[in-house]
């Protein structure tokens, strides 16, 4: 008869992983009522994910059922890599023929992604080749991203129109940074210097230089995830971590919307690898110097990326202090000798990064002050005005607000499911790492970093604090998450009943690629559900209208409006002067101007002298503001030309897809 204690018995024995798993399960149950007060998809789903992950780990820890992954037949092991290459070639052909990435394209990509995960997890040891599998991961990642870049007439996303549609050409023409001397990127110029310098060196247009340098770098840099993961797990699981990171929707997003955040992510992954390497080996000064070098590169590239890097670096120091509490058996005989050295270097690195960031931000121009003073002021104002419940959305009463369609609800969950699946495995990995015999400084740093970064992503927004731009954190937090998730899945496979493992693996390898490739973030230029997901790219006719406005119309005489995101292109390319272009308001079944703010802070409806209509208003999912009683919320109605311009407005410009209408002069 087995004398193995139950879960409560192991908790009484001081097993921190069991205690954490039980607390996680209780926290998941306690968080369920939050959805009654906060209307947000993560509030509804995070408790479920936490509960499932906690149950999976507790079952595995209780049973410790010896197991291993099943293997494919030798024939399949040889054939599957060829199928992945052929499938990638088919994607290129399909995108070229159809002129865009379509739902069929994404379905085939999802099948290839599932095949890739099956190959990584189940190919037998004799046919397992990390170099071949990493090649397939990078190849597939490049195909998925470059088909989007190749089939898009202009750029993908919003911010890139500022960087490459406005500042980049100005810097190239001036041969200096003077055109952005009043902007925050004057003190963080690496992105613009890299792209403009590459354009001059390679003698190619800016767009081509951007894609050849950063477009290629984004799918290649995922190899740093593999290099980092090999410190903690076997090569099979390191390749798995690399694959799920490369397939993540948030990571794909910054491979097609290529802005300073993308370059900041490249340097952050280098910091992630070099810092973990420093904590894992008996490092030399050059290893520490590598961490410092990439830290400086992040700081000189992107302010938000620099702050995220600072949080990650601080996580290493916090992990050191936590290990010093004596709760863990760290399993390193040389800990007493090396811990002081590590703490001194981590403290020095953190102080150096914090000092350089403070110095640079205090010199960085932002609006009428410096970036540091503006951010501190904004953060202070947010704390004074923010309140729990801001996730619930606008103040338009639910009885009046447009009701979400079935597809919009489906897409809402589709957009987050891939991240939640990775998070589930990450939570399992976190529990396993804090098990006393498994802990190490490098491993625990990833756990602390994941927890802290998720607080910035989810915790602060619940308190109304969005100063830290939580949407930009996802590809960064996905790096430690991917590594810890690989550790978690490895533990489940080796310690859980095979029937449970089969269910977990089937759900993950089928659902993760499909949801990641259909998510709004990874399909910005050509959404698979075009009447629900907003398109963040523009046709040749839509770009032509922007160029006509830039060339022939006065920039600041009257107020213009159109949908979001189209109005941002006019602003960011300076086809319209700042403050003379706004998002259109939808009220009582028609477009009725734009929203402003009065002296008391209430929203007011103002008339637009000129309105821009595009066919996408009727056929797509353009964003308008739904206005009611001095408040507004986002709305995606199907809007006809008649609802926009009516019968009394003059048409100032027209092409096959865009019309510019103006109020008749009195």
XYZ file of C-alpha atoms in Angstrom:
666
model
C 0.000 0.000 0.000
C 1.401 3.422 -0.979
C 2.388 5.753 1.845
C 2.685 8.740 -0.469
C 0.961 11.750 1.188
C -1.910 13.561 -0.479
C -1.847 17.154 -1.650
C -2.693 18.557 1.773
C -0.035 16.358 3.307
C 2.574 17.616 0.852
C 1.479 21.177 1.587
C 1.946 20.553 5.323
C 5.442 19.276 4.550
C 6.287 22.688 3.113
C 6.117 21.908 -0.618
C 5.969 25.446 -2.015
C 4.754 24.263 -5.419
C 1.787 22.466 -3.861
C 0.989 25.422 -1.630
C 1.148 27.745 -4.657
C -1.032 25.385 -6.709
C -3.689 25.221 -4.008
C -3.606 28.991 -3.528
C -3.858 29.436 -7.301
C -6.948 27.224 -7.387
C -8.549 29.193 -4.556
C -7.630 32.486 -6.243
C -9.232 31.309 -9.490
C -12.478 30.554 -7.669
C -12.350 33.868 -5.804
C -11.804 35.809 -9.043
C -14.858 34.405 -10.814
C -17.285 37.041 -9.424
C -15.118 39.853 -10.843
C -16.870 39.469 -14.192
C -20.033 40.770 -12.550
C -18.319 44.129 -12.035
C -15.776 44.342 -14.869
C -16.743 43.679 -18.465
C -13.503 42.471 -20.022
C -12.566 39.285 -21.849
C -9.522 38.695 -19.640
C -11.556 39.136 -16.456
C -13.852 36.396 -17.745
C -11.105 34.019 -18.889
C -8.072 34.424 -16.607
C -9.723 32.730 -13.590
C -10.594 29.732 -15.780
C -7.035 29.493 -17.130
C -5.538 29.809 -13.644
C -7.907 27.157 -12.316
C -7.191 24.661 -15.118
C -3.422 25.185 -14.856
C -3.519 24.731 -11.076
C -5.572 21.539 -11.377
C -3.249 20.108 -14.037
C -0.190 20.726 -11.912
C -1.750 19.385 -8.726
C -2.862 16.210 -10.527
C 0.629 15.711 -11.948
C 2.303 16.405 -8.595
C -0.060 14.032 -6.786
C 0.236 11.129 -9.223
C 3.736 11.608 -10.682
C 2.694 9.084 -13.307
C 5.824 8.123 -15.277
C 5.316 8.808 -18.944
C 6.820 10.070 -22.153
C 5.723 11.428 -25.494
C 4.577 8.925 -28.126
C 6.635 8.938 -31.299
C 5.765 9.066 -34.968
C 6.698 6.295 -37.339
C 10.039 6.709 -39.137
C 8.190 7.296 -42.407
C 6.124 10.151 -41.001
C 9.188 11.577 -39.266
C 10.897 11.844 -42.643
C 7.859 13.111 -44.559
C 6.501 15.846 -42.266
C 9.400 18.339 -42.698
C 8.960 18.131 -46.475
C 5.226 18.743 -46.097
C 5.938 21.864 -44.034
C 8.264 23.220 -46.728
C 5.734 22.432 -49.469
C 2.955 23.989 -47.411
C 4.997 27.161 -46.962
C 5.564 27.296 -50.712
C 1.817 26.864 -51.225
C 1.180 29.856 -48.958
C 3.478 32.008 -51.088
C 1.708 30.869 -54.259
C -1.731 31.418 -52.754
C -0.921 34.927 -51.529
C 0.550 35.813 -54.919
C -2.488 34.578 -56.834
C -5.137 36.040 -54.523
C -3.227 39.263 -53.896
C -3.786 39.072 -50.140
C -3.874 36.684 -47.222
C -7.367 35.197 -47.154
C -9.272 32.896 -44.807
C -8.079 29.958 -46.924
C -4.500 31.169 -46.453
C -4.930 31.278 -42.663
C -6.577 27.853 -42.576
C -3.670 26.307 -44.472
C -1.200 28.176 -42.250
C -2.953 26.792 -39.156
C -2.655 23.267 -40.562
C 1.058 23.833 -41.213
C 1.510 25.227 -37.707
C -0.147 22.154 -36.217
C 2.032 19.911 -38.383
C 5.121 21.781 -37.208
C 4.202 21.312 -33.535
C 3.438 17.622 -34.143
C 6.843 17.209 -35.776
C 8.635 18.960 -32.909
C 6.874 17.001 -30.178
C 6.468 13.530 -31.655
C 9.299 12.845 -34.102
C 11.445 9.983 -32.797
C 14.907 10.602 -31.376
C 16.677 9.129 -34.401
C 15.052 11.692 -36.705
C 15.005 14.622 -34.275
C 17.203 17.396 -35.673
C 17.102 20.740 -33.820
C 18.768 22.565 -36.709
C 16.215 21.262 -39.224
C 13.269 22.082 -36.982
C 14.591 25.573 -36.229
C 15.003 26.108 -39.961
C 11.352 25.138 -40.446
C 10.249 27.496 -37.655
C 12.147 30.420 -39.197
C 11.067 29.564 -42.753
C 7.405 29.326 -41.810
C 7.652 32.527 -39.772
C 9.186 34.406 -42.694
C 6.561 33.145 -45.128
C 3.678 34.092 -42.832
C 5.050 37.606 -42.288
C 6.442 38.427 -45.721
C 3.289 37.395 -47.566
C 1.556 40.137 -45.558
C 4.276 42.687 -46.297
C 4.475 41.768 -49.989
C 0.748 41.955 -50.716
C 0.145 45.291 -48.934
C 0.419 48.439 -51.108
C 1.508 50.784 -48.315
C 2.372 49.942 -44.736
C 0.608 47.827 -42.117
C -0.510 49.438 -38.867
C -0.903 52.970 -37.539
C 2.371 54.214 -36.061
C 4.471 53.152 -39.042
C 2.910 55.912 -41.149
C 4.583 58.403 -38.822
C 7.965 56.693 -38.917
C 8.161 55.614 -42.562
C 5.489 57.773 -44.156
C 6.688 61.044 -42.630
C 9.881 61.112 -40.560
C 11.880 58.543 -42.526
C 11.695 60.378 -45.877
C 12.390 63.694 -44.121
C 15.501 62.288 -42.404
C 16.680 60.761 -45.672
C 16.250 64.050 -47.514
C 17.898 66.132 -44.785
C 20.664 63.566 -44.189
C 20.298 64.306 -40.464
C 17.967 63.851 -37.495
C 16.894 67.494 -37.608
C 13.340 66.679 -38.868
C 12.622 64.850 -35.583
C 14.545 67.226 -33.307
C 11.360 68.067 -31.409
C 10.207 64.446 -31.115
C 10.962 61.817 -28.488
C 12.806 59.661 -31.027
C 15.497 62.317 -31.345
C 16.959 60.799 -28.163
C 16.184 57.220 -29.284
C 17.150 57.291 -32.965
C 18.498 53.779 -33.652
C 15.416 52.642 -35.596
C 15.450 55.617 -37.945
C 19.234 55.569 -38.317
C 19.165 51.849 -39.106
C 16.451 52.082 -41.760
C 17.684 55.288 -43.405
C 21.296 54.103 -43.258
C 20.339 50.771 -44.828
C 18.454 52.596 -47.566
C 21.557 54.632 -48.404
C 23.939 51.695 -48.109
C 21.851 49.276 -50.179
C 20.576 51.982 -52.543
C 16.956 50.889 -52.128
C 13.767 52.747 -51.098
C 13.012 53.122 -47.401
C 10.240 50.543 -47.472
C 12.511 47.951 -49.061
C 15.304 48.756 -46.590
C 12.887 48.354 -43.683
C 11.769 44.933 -44.879
C 15.268 43.707 -45.796
C 16.727 44.626 -42.411
C 14.044 44.530 -39.726
C 11.545 42.461 -41.698
C 14.113 39.665 -41.937
C 15.382 40.158 -38.382
C 11.982 39.656 -36.734
C 11.505 35.968 -37.689
C 15.230 35.263 -37.165
C 15.482 36.734 -33.672
C 13.228 33.989 -32.270
C 16.340 31.792 -32.309
C 17.378 33.621 -29.131
C 14.429 31.934 -27.423
C 15.949 28.568 -28.360
C 19.381 29.606 -27.095
C 17.858 30.729 -23.800
C 15.614 27.691 -23.366
C 18.532 25.267 -23.794
C 19.830 26.487 -20.428
C 16.798 24.910 -18.748
C 15.311 22.115 -20.881
C 16.256 19.496 -23.432
C 16.563 20.562 -27.056
C 13.145 19.223 -28.047
C 11.441 21.486 -25.537
C 13.688 24.401 -26.462
C 12.538 24.076 -30.081
C 8.944 23.904 -28.835
C 9.431 27.159 -26.902
C 10.855 28.789 -30.031
C 7.951 27.617 -32.182
C 5.172 28.830 -29.894
C 6.909 32.179 -29.471
C 7.281 32.593 -33.237
C 3.607 31.694 -33.760
C 2.243 34.030 -31.074
C -0.096 36.674 -32.470
C 1.557 39.500 -30.514
C 4.983 38.527 -31.875
C 3.688 38.263 -35.439
C 2.109 41.709 -35.086
C 5.463 43.432 -34.619
C 6.883 41.485 -37.549
C 4.371 43.088 -39.928
C 3.810 46.422 -38.153
C 7.525 47.198 -38.069
C 8.191 50.214 -35.868
C 10.677 51.055 -33.055
C 8.808 48.584 -30.823
C 9.971 45.844 -33.211
C 13.638 46.820 -32.960
C 13.225 47.263 -29.204
C 11.915 43.686 -29.063
C 14.983 42.440 -30.964
C 17.341 44.033 -28.452
C 15.163 42.946 -25.510
C 15.433 39.306 -26.600
C 19.197 39.778 -26.727
C 19.081 41.095 -23.133
C 16.835 38.166 -22.167
C 19.351 35.668 -23.541
C 22.519 37.359 -22.310
C 21.199 37.977 -18.778
C 19.966 34.392 -18.412
C 23.322 33.209 -19.741
C 25.117 35.363 -17.192
C 23.012 33.912 -14.381
C 23.468 30.352 -15.625
C 27.226 30.094 -16.211
C 30.430 31.093 -14.463
C 30.460 34.214 -16.580
C 33.319 36.483 -17.569
C 33.411 40.303 -17.895
C 32.598 40.073 -21.606
C 29.330 38.278 -20.768
C 28.327 41.080 -18.422
C 29.446 43.608 -21.032
C 27.109 41.976 -23.550
C 24.151 42.558 -21.217
C 25.146 46.205 -20.773
C 25.591 46.684 -24.529
C 22.132 45.389 -25.424
C 20.569 47.306 -22.523
C 21.959 50.544 -23.935
C 20.712 49.544 -27.396
C 17.164 49.141 -26.045
C 17.334 52.525 -24.312
C 18.463 54.210 -27.543
C 15.686 52.543 -29.547
C 12.349 52.825 -27.763
C 11.201 54.279 -24.447
C 8.530 51.683 -23.629
C 10.862 48.819 -24.543
C 13.486 50.365 -22.261
C 11.068 50.424 -19.334
C 10.082 46.796 -19.977
C 13.764 45.869 -20.069
C 14.214 47.679 -16.752
C 11.407 45.599 -15.228
C 13.049 42.401 -16.490
C 16.449 43.413 -15.118
C 14.862 44.300 -11.799
C 13.226 40.866 -11.785
C 16.680 39.299 -11.690
C 17.544 41.268 -8.575
C 14.189 40.517 -6.931
C 14.691 36.826 -7.708
C 18.085 36.980 -5.984
C 16.601 38.511 -2.843
C 13.769 35.949 -2.844
C 16.259 33.085 -3.100
C 18.185 34.605 -0.226
C 15.181 34.214 2.082
C 16.063 30.555 2.535
C 12.744 29.132 1.329
C 14.353 27.325 -1.594
C 16.987 24.669 -1.944
C 18.630 26.268 -4.953
C 20.637 23.176 -5.871
C 23.887 25.046 -6.549
C 26.895 24.200 -4.369
C 28.669 27.383 -5.440
C 25.730 29.649 -4.575
C 27.440 31.121 -1.518
C 30.464 32.051 -3.636
C 28.649 33.367 -6.674
C 25.544 34.973 -5.166
C 27.326 38.064 -3.867
C 28.978 38.611 -7.236
C 25.660 38.193 -9.053
C 23.849 40.573 -6.731
C 26.530 43.242 -7.089
C 26.506 43.010 -10.881
C 22.704 42.937 -11.090
C 22.454 45.916 -8.761
C 25.054 47.759 -10.808
C 23.250 46.911 -14.043
C 19.902 48.050 -12.659
C 21.355 51.302 -11.303
C 23.157 51.942 -14.596
C 20.033 51.290 -16.689
C 17.835 53.354 -14.384
C 20.327 56.218 -14.372
C 20.775 56.216 -18.143
C 17.018 55.992 -18.729
C 16.361 58.867 -16.319
C 19.085 60.957 -17.938
C 17.923 60.257 -21.495
C 14.243 60.781 -20.705
C 15.002 64.075 -18.960
C 16.524 65.290 -22.245
C 13.943 63.722 -24.564
C 11.507 66.277 -26.022
C 7.829 65.437 -25.624
C 5.065 67.942 -26.350
C 5.929 71.111 -24.394
C 8.260 69.420 -21.910
C 10.475 66.380 -21.567
C 9.423 62.764 -21.860
C 10.148 62.178 -18.166
C 8.093 65.108 -16.871
C 5.203 64.384 -19.238
C 5.056 60.705 -18.229
C 5.276 61.497 -14.507
C 2.548 64.124 -14.891
C 0.356 61.768 -16.901
C 0.867 58.970 -14.367
C 0.001 61.298 -11.475
C -3.154 62.529 -13.202
C -4.154 58.947 -13.972
C -3.791 57.922 -10.338
C -5.907 60.874 -9.255
C -8.685 60.181 -11.750
C -8.420 56.409 -12.298
C -10.733 53.954 -10.570
C -11.452 50.257 -10.474
C -13.888 49.423 -13.236
C -12.286 51.322 -16.095
C -12.090 48.025 -17.974
C -15.825 48.067 -18.235
C -15.661 50.413 -21.154
C -17.507 53.667 -21.827
C -20.335 55.272 -19.902
C -22.978 54.765 -22.587
C -25.782 52.727 -20.928
C -25.947 49.092 -22.116
C -29.604 49.574 -23.037
C -28.608 52.285 -25.525
C -25.217 51.009 -26.709
C -25.048 48.854 -29.857
C -25.264 45.188 -28.947
C -22.282 43.028 -29.966
C -22.942 40.551 -32.735
C -22.285 36.843 -32.388
C -19.190 37.096 -34.595
C -17.784 40.011 -32.620
C -18.060 37.897 -29.466
C -16.362 34.970 -31.205
C -13.542 37.206 -32.430
C -13.137 38.722 -28.962
C -12.309 35.288 -27.545
C -10.394 34.212 -30.643
C -8.025 37.154 -30.218
C -6.959 36.075 -26.719
C -7.178 32.274 -26.815
C -3.662 31.713 -28.143
C -2.155 33.842 -25.392
C -4.306 32.122 -22.763
C -3.184 28.660 -23.899
C 0.444 29.709 -23.545
C -0.346 31.267 -20.174
C -1.893 28.005 -18.975
C 1.336 26.096 -19.639
C 3.336 28.991 -18.194
C 1.480 28.772 -14.883
C 2.201 25.043 -14.741
C 5.865 25.789 -15.415
C 5.943 28.436 -12.679
C 4.625 25.938 -10.133
C 7.220 23.380 -11.179
C 10.114 25.863 -11.026
C 9.395 26.934 -7.450
C 9.568 23.309 -6.343
C 12.618 23.459 -4.096
C 14.819 20.945 -5.911
C 14.233 22.658 -9.270
C 14.922 26.288 -8.457
C 17.796 28.280 -9.924
C 18.431 31.991 -10.138
C 18.018 32.117 -13.924
C 14.835 30.033 -13.867
C 13.329 32.005 -11.023
C 14.143 35.273 -12.793
C 11.849 34.199 -15.642
C 9.083 33.417 -13.142
C 9.419 36.765 -11.361
C 9.647 38.630 -14.685
C 6.522 36.914 -16.001
C 4.528 37.753 -12.870
C 5.686 41.382 -12.744
C 5.100 41.984 -16.444
C 1.634 40.449 -16.278
C 0.832 42.848 -13.443
C 1.636 45.711 -15.814
C -0.449 44.060 -18.557
C -3.532 43.173 -16.503
C -3.257 44.543 -12.973
C -2.687 48.245 -13.512
C -5.352 48.600 -16.256
C -7.920 47.225 -13.807
C -7.071 50.189 -11.588
C -7.463 52.581 -14.502
C -3.687 52.989 -14.966
C -2.757 52.707 -18.648
C 0.317 54.931 -18.556
C 2.546 51.925 -19.243
C 0.780 51.103 -22.569
C -0.087 47.483 -21.655
C -0.762 46.445 -25.256
C 2.937 46.799 -26.104
C 4.040 44.364 -23.371
C 2.640 41.148 -24.856
C 5.528 40.183 -27.202
C 8.015 40.968 -24.416
C 6.319 38.939 -21.684
C 5.815 36.135 -24.214
C 9.601 35.527 -24.177
C 9.903 34.266 -20.584
C 6.421 32.766 -20.909
C 7.469 30.591 -23.865
C 10.470 29.214 -21.981
C 8.506 28.575 -18.782
C 5.623 27.076 -20.812
C 8.038 24.566 -22.350
C 9.178 23.627 -18.844
C 5.545 23.253 -17.778
C 4.507 21.042 -20.690
C 7.630 18.911 -20.248
C 6.655 18.316 -16.626
C 3.071 17.411 -17.526
C 4.185 14.961 -20.201
C 6.579 13.189 -17.844
C 4.335 13.086 -14.762
C 0.674 12.997 -15.819
C -1.641 10.190 -16.836
C -1.322 9.697 -20.631
C -5.041 10.254 -21.202
C -4.808 13.716 -19.605
C -1.642 14.515 -21.561
C -3.289 13.520 -24.845
C -6.186 15.923 -24.227
C -3.838 18.791 -23.300
C -1.598 18.206 -26.313
C -4.482 17.841 -28.767
C -6.129 21.053 -27.594
C -2.866 22.974 -27.699
C -1.389 21.806 -31.008
C -4.712 22.306 -32.817
C -6.052 25.444 -31.141
C -2.857 27.438 -30.586
C -1.759 27.853 -34.242
C -5.318 28.381 -35.480
C -6.230 31.058 -32.940
C -2.853 32.778 -33.258
C -3.098 33.004 -37.047
C -6.735 34.137 -37.058
C -6.300 36.738 -34.308
C -6.708 40.412 -35.170
C -3.125 41.253 -34.167
C -1.521 38.871 -36.662
C -3.920 39.651 -39.533
C -3.979 43.445 -39.434
C -3.617 43.964 -43.170
C -6.190 41.364 -44.243
C -8.509 40.145 -41.458
C -10.118 36.744 -42.051
C -13.457 38.020 -40.699
C -13.565 41.287 -42.589
C -16.961 42.446 -41.323
C -15.842 42.136 -37.679
C -12.065 42.643 -37.542
C -10.765 46.088 -38.520
C -8.271 46.298 -41.373
C -5.158 48.344 -40.570
C -3.840 48.650 -44.099
C -5.058 50.571 -47.113
C -5.726 49.986 -50.775
C -3.974 51.887 -53.544
C -7.079 54.055 -54.010
C -7.213 54.899 -50.295
C -3.526 55.847 -50.305
C -4.040 57.879 -53.481
C -6.727 59.925 -51.710
C -4.270 60.714 -48.896
C -1.693 61.879 -51.434
C -4.255 64.075 -53.205
C -5.279 65.716 -49.922
C -1.624 66.265 -49.043
C -0.913 67.877 -52.412
C -3.986 69.935 -53.256
C -5.906 70.773 -50.077
C -5.163 73.250 -47.313
C -4.062 71.422 -44.198
C -5.593 73.514 -41.443
C -8.471 75.572 -42.746
C -11.466 73.434 -41.729
C -12.159 70.386 -39.580
C -12.259 67.021 -41.379
C -13.336 63.603 -40.132
C -13.449 59.988 -41.246
C -13.306 56.546 -39.674
C -10.659 55.157 -37.386
C -7.992 54.116 -38.407
C -8.162 55.928 -41.776
C -8.091 59.379 -40.195
C -4.755 58.557 -38.533
C -3.027 58.230 -41.912
C -3.886 61.837 -42.761
C -2.566 62.978 -39.381
C 0.604 60.909 -39.319
C 1.675 61.721 -42.868
C 0.767 65.369 -42.164
C -1.616 65.429 -45.101
C -3.793 67.200 -42.538
C -2.385 69.371 -39.761
C -2.533 68.087 -36.208
C -5.892 68.951 -34.654
C -7.711 69.305 -37.975
C -8.544 65.620 -38.483
C -10.721 63.477 -36.211
C -12.620 60.208 -35.998
C -16.188 60.441 -37.253
C -19.145 60.105 -34.904
C -22.099 57.828 -35.613
C -25.485 58.855 -34.215
C -29.102 58.159 -35.156
C -28.116 56.071 -38.159
C -25.760 58.538 -39.828
C -22.307 60.073 -39.569
C -22.656 63.342 -37.662
C -19.330 65.050 -37.141
C -16.712 64.409 -34.491
C -16.346 64.423 -30.703
C -14.600 67.189 -28.807
C -14.297 68.104 -25.134
C -15.778 71.178 -23.490
C -14.347 73.191 -20.592
C -15.927 70.860 -18.025
C -14.414 67.736 -19.589
C -17.660 66.463 -21.107
C -17.657 65.104 -24.635
C -19.459 67.259 -27.187
C -20.629 66.521 -30.716
C -19.207 68.914 -33.312
C -20.022 69.255 -36.979
C -17.403 68.352 -39.593
C -17.042 70.737 -42.497
C -15.580 67.910 -44.580
C -16.165 64.151 -44.319
C -14.247 61.365 -46.050
C -16.160 58.278 -47.136
C -14.578 55.057 -48.362
C -16.194 51.866 -49.602
C -14.699 50.051 -46.614
C -17.310 51.817 -44.449
C -19.956 49.674 -46.100
C -17.999 46.459 -46.718
C -15.628 46.274 -43.758
C -15.329 46.960 -40.045
C -14.253 50.578 -39.820
C -14.399 52.100 -36.344
C -16.719 55.000 -35.558
C -17.603 56.587 -32.236
C -21.157 55.908 -31.071
C -22.327 59.074 -29.329
C -24.971 59.310 -26.593
C -25.524 61.919 -23.902
C -22.010 63.408 -23.847
C -20.323 59.988 -23.948
C -19.077 57.729 -26.707
C -17.901 54.166 -27.305
C -16.326 52.379 -30.274
C -18.776 51.049 -32.849
C -18.400 49.233 -36.191
C -21.597 49.846 -38.178
C -21.998 49.283 -41.888
C -22.197 52.844 -43.232
C -23.345 53.744 -46.733
C -22.339 56.767 -48.790
C -25.800 58.235 -48.218
C -25.376 57.964 -44.433
C -22.061 59.802 -44.676
C -22.502 62.513 -47.273
C -26.267 62.712 -47.707
C -27.859 64.734 -50.520
C -26.732 68.232 -49.609
C -22.945 67.887 -49.469
C -20.569 68.705 -52.304
C -18.140 66.068 -53.559
C -14.660 67.603 -53.623
C -12.788 64.479 -54.713
C -13.717 61.002 -55.857
C -11.920 57.854 -56.953
C -13.042 54.243 -57.208
C -13.115 53.734 -53.427
C -12.930 57.134 -51.698
C -15.083 60.256 -51.776
C -14.453 63.546 -49.990
C -17.623 65.477 -49.193
C -17.931 69.039 -47.928
C -20.706 71.171 -46.492
C -21.953 73.758 -49.018
C -20.782 77.272 -48.298
C -23.435 79.539 -46.788
